[in-house]
PDB file of C-alpha atoms in Angstrom:
ATOM      1  CA  MET U  28      -6.808 -30.120 130.402  1.00  0.00           C
ATOM      2  CA  LYS U  29      -8.976 -30.342 127.307  1.00  0.00           C
ATOM      3  CA  VAL U  30      -7.456 -29.111 124.029  1.00  0.00           C
ATOM      4  CA  SER U  31      -9.525 -28.501 120.895  1.00  0.00           C
ATOM      5  CA  LYS U  32      -8.229 -27.560 117.452  1.00  0.00           C
ATOM      6  CA  THR U  33      -9.868 -24.714 115.534  1.00  0.00           C
ATOM      7  CA  SER U  34     -10.193 -23.859 111.856  1.00  0.00           C
ATOM      8  CA  ILE U  35      -6.973 -21.788 112.151  1.00  0.00           C
ATOM      9  CA  ASP U  36      -3.757 -23.809 112.113  1.00  0.00           C
ATOM     10  CA  GLY U  37      -2.025 -23.320 115.477  1.00  0.00           C
ATOM     11  CA  ALA U  38      -5.011 -21.710 117.206  1.00  0.00           C
ATOM     12  CA  LEU U  39      -6.330 -23.942 119.985  1.00  0.00           C
ATOM     13  CA  VAL U  40      -9.002 -23.772 122.659  1.00  0.00           C
ATOM     14  CA  ILE U  41      -7.495 -24.963 125.936  1.00  0.00           C
ATOM     15  CA  GLU U  42      -9.795 -25.658 128.883  1.00  0.00           C
ATOM     16  CA  PRO U  43      -7.968 -26.338 132.164  1.00  0.00           C
ATOM     17  CA  ASP U  44      -9.141 -28.896 134.688  1.00  0.00           C
ATOM     18  CA  VAL U  45     -10.874 -27.172 137.606  1.00  0.00           C
ATOM     19  CA  PHE U  46     -11.178 -29.007 140.917  1.00  0.00           C
ATOM     20  CA  GLY U  47     -13.808 -27.510 143.165  1.00  0.00           C
ATOM     21  CA  ASP U  48     -15.660 -28.201 146.379  1.00  0.00           C
ATOM     22  CA  ASP U  49     -17.549 -26.219 149.019  1.00  0.00           C
ATOM     23  CA  ARG U  50     -14.326 -24.347 149.968  1.00  0.00           C
ATOM     24  CA  GLY U  51     -13.695 -23.001 146.460  1.00  0.00           C
ATOM     25  CA  PHE U  52     -11.596 -24.358 143.603  1.00  0.00           C
ATOM     26  CA  PHE U  53      -8.072 -25.099 142.416  1.00  0.00           C
ATOM     27  CA  MET U  54      -6.855 -24.764 138.839  1.00  0.00           C
ATOM     28  CA  GLU U  55      -3.385 -25.190 137.376  1.00  0.00           C
ATOM     29  CA  THR U  56      -3.050 -22.163 135.070  1.00  0.00           C
ATOM     30  CA  PHE U  57       0.317 -23.033 133.544  1.00  0.00           C
ATOM     31  CA  GLN U  58       2.722 -25.962 133.597  1.00  0.00           C
ATOM     32  CA  ALA U  59       5.546 -25.855 131.015  1.00  0.00           C
ATOM     33  CA  ALA U  60       5.817 -29.593 130.329  1.00  0.00           C
ATOM     34  CA  ARG U  61       2.058 -29.967 129.833  1.00  0.00           C
ATOM     35  CA  TYR U  62       1.916 -27.061 127.356  1.00  0.00           C
ATOM     36  CA  ARG U  63       5.007 -28.343 125.547  1.00  0.00           C
ATOM     37  CA  ASP U  64       3.256 -31.712 125.094  1.00  0.00           C
ATOM     38  CA  VAL U  65       0.354 -29.906 123.427  1.00  0.00           C
ATOM     39  CA  LEU U  66       2.216 -27.213 121.475  1.00  0.00           C
ATOM     40  CA  GLY U  67       5.469 -28.980 120.580  1.00  0.00           C
ATOM     41  CA  ASP U  68       9.148 -28.392 121.262  1.00  0.00           C
ATOM     42  CA  GLU U  69       9.119 -24.912 119.697  1.00  0.00           C
ATOM     43  CA  PHE U  70       6.867 -23.729 122.515  1.00  0.00           C
ATOM     44  CA  ASP U  71       8.655 -21.032 124.533  1.00  0.00           C
ATOM     45  CA  PHE U  72       6.455 -19.248 127.080  1.00  0.00           C
ATOM     46  CA  VAL U  73       8.280 -16.023 127.985  1.00  0.00           C
ATOM     47  CA  GLN U  74       5.722 -13.445 129.072  1.00  0.00           C
ATOM     48  CA  ASP U  75       2.512 -13.334 131.111  1.00  0.00           C
ATOM     49  CA  ASN U  76       0.201 -10.304 131.076  1.00  0.00           C
ATOM     50  CA  TYR U  77      -3.059  -9.626 132.885  1.00  0.00           C
ATOM     51  CA  SER U  78      -5.596  -6.977 131.946  1.00  0.00           C
ATOM     52  CA  ARG U  79      -9.076  -6.057 133.103  1.00  0.00           C
ATOM     53  CA  SER U  80     -11.669  -4.488 130.841  1.00  0.00           C
ATOM     54  CA  ALA U  81     -14.840  -2.680 131.804  1.00  0.00           C
ATOM     55  CA  LYS U  82     -18.157  -3.906 130.398  1.00  0.00           C
ATOM     56  CA  ASN U  83     -18.621  -3.417 126.618  1.00  0.00           C
ATOM     57  CA  VAL U  84     -14.949  -2.614 125.957  1.00  0.00           C
ATOM     58  CA  LEU U  85     -13.421  -3.590 122.608  1.00  0.00           C
ATOM     59  CA  ARG U  86      -9.717  -4.372 122.723  1.00  0.00           C
ATOM     60  CA  GLY U  87      -7.567  -3.976 119.604  1.00  0.00           C
ATOM     61  CA  LEU U  88      -6.040  -6.524 117.293  1.00  0.00           C
ATOM     62  CA  HIS U  89      -2.603  -7.913 118.127  1.00  0.00           C
ATOM     63  CA  PHE U  90      -0.254  -8.603 115.227  1.00  0.00           C
ATOM     64  CA  GLN U  91       3.524  -8.772 114.904  1.00  0.00           C
ATOM     65  CA  LYS U  92       4.872  -9.326 111.390  1.00  0.00           C
ATOM     66  CA  THR U  93       8.577  -9.656 112.170  1.00  0.00           C
ATOM     67  CA  LYS U  94       8.504 -11.203 115.652  1.00  0.00           C
ATOM     68  CA  PRO U  95       5.225 -13.118 115.988  1.00  0.00           C
ATOM     69  CA  GLN U  96       3.958 -14.030 119.448  1.00  0.00           C
ATOM     70  CA  GLY U  97       1.424 -16.571 120.555  1.00  0.00           C
ATOM     71  CA  LYS U  98      -1.404 -15.375 122.766  1.00  0.00           C
ATOM     72  CA  LEU U  99      -3.004 -17.210 125.668  1.00  0.00           C
ATOM     73  CA  VAL U 100      -6.346 -15.628 126.571  1.00  0.00           C
ATOM     74  CA  ARG U 101      -7.937 -16.475 129.911  1.00  0.00           C
ATOM     75  CA  VAL U 102     -11.234 -15.309 131.368  1.00  0.00           C
ATOM     76  CA  VAL U 103     -11.286 -15.095 135.169  1.00  0.00           C
ATOM     77  CA  LEU U 104     -14.774 -13.623 135.499  1.00  0.00           C
ATOM     78  CA  GLY U 105     -17.492 -12.835 132.991  1.00  0.00           C
ATOM     79  CA  ASP U 106     -17.609 -13.221 129.226  1.00  0.00           C
ATOM     80  CA  VAL U 107     -15.220 -12.489 126.368  1.00  0.00           C
ATOM     81  CA  TYR U 108     -15.942 -12.601 122.646  1.00  0.00           C
ATOM     82  CA  ASP U 109     -12.515 -13.598 121.277  1.00  0.00           C
ATOM     83  CA  VAL U 110     -11.805 -13.327 117.550  1.00  0.00           C
ATOM     84  CA  ALA U 111      -8.748 -14.765 115.787  1.00  0.00           C
ATOM     85  CA  VAL U 112      -7.918 -14.036 112.136  1.00  0.00           C
ATOM     86  CA  ASP U 113      -5.278 -15.928 110.137  1.00  0.00           C
ATOM     87  CA  VAL U 114      -3.362 -13.236 108.220  1.00  0.00           C
ATOM     88  CA  ARG U 115      -0.558 -15.536 107.030  1.00  0.00           C
ATOM     89  CA  HIS U 116      -0.286 -15.496 103.210  1.00  0.00           C
ATOM     90  CA  ARG U 117       1.113 -19.040 103.139  1.00  0.00           C
ATOM     91  CA  ASP U 118      -1.948 -21.004 101.996  1.00  0.00           C
ATOM     92  CA  GLU U 119      -5.684 -21.102 101.291  1.00  0.00           C
ATOM     93  CA  HIS U 120      -6.449 -20.480 104.964  1.00  0.00           C
ATOM     94  CA  TYR U 121      -5.587 -16.777 104.622  1.00  0.00           C
ATOM     95  CA  TRP U 122      -8.278 -14.612 106.272  1.00  0.00           C
ATOM     96  CA  ILE U 123      -9.999 -17.476 108.063  1.00  0.00           C
ATOM     97  CA  VAL U 124     -11.815 -16.072 111.088  1.00  0.00           C
ATOM     98  CA  ARG U 125     -12.348 -18.026 114.330  1.00  0.00           C
ATOM     99  CA  VAL U 126     -14.773 -16.686 116.918  1.00  0.00           C
ATOM    100  CA  CYS U 127     -14.928 -18.130 120.414  1.00  0.00           C
ATOM    101  CA  ALA U 128     -17.121 -17.082 123.321  1.00  0.00           C
ATOM    102  CA  LEU U 129     -15.162 -17.506 126.563  1.00  0.00           C
ATOM    103  CA  THR U 130     -17.100 -17.536 129.822  1.00  0.00           C
ATOM    104  CA  TYR U 131     -16.226 -18.017 133.473  1.00  0.00           C
ATOM    105  CA  PRO U 132     -17.803 -19.197 135.641  1.00  0.00           C
TER     106      PRO U 132
END
């Protein structure tokens, strides 16, 4: 998988390896050891959600002050305009915005 850092500390763009041929494709969507290598020993994947949105739908912001959670966003068909905002008051990176267009296929 290809991992790219962003302007927000801890926010990464992860592109899985996709193996395809005339029959279709295969893609490993999650493998704990591989993600731990990328994210470190504190990585603890505990929940997996799946949602579908109709065209032109805007989903809300996700923020937990007392029990923060990481988010893994995956596009299975179509396009998503994903926006991340660093709201941590810890340094000069406060309010940095990262926009990423996610498309599949």
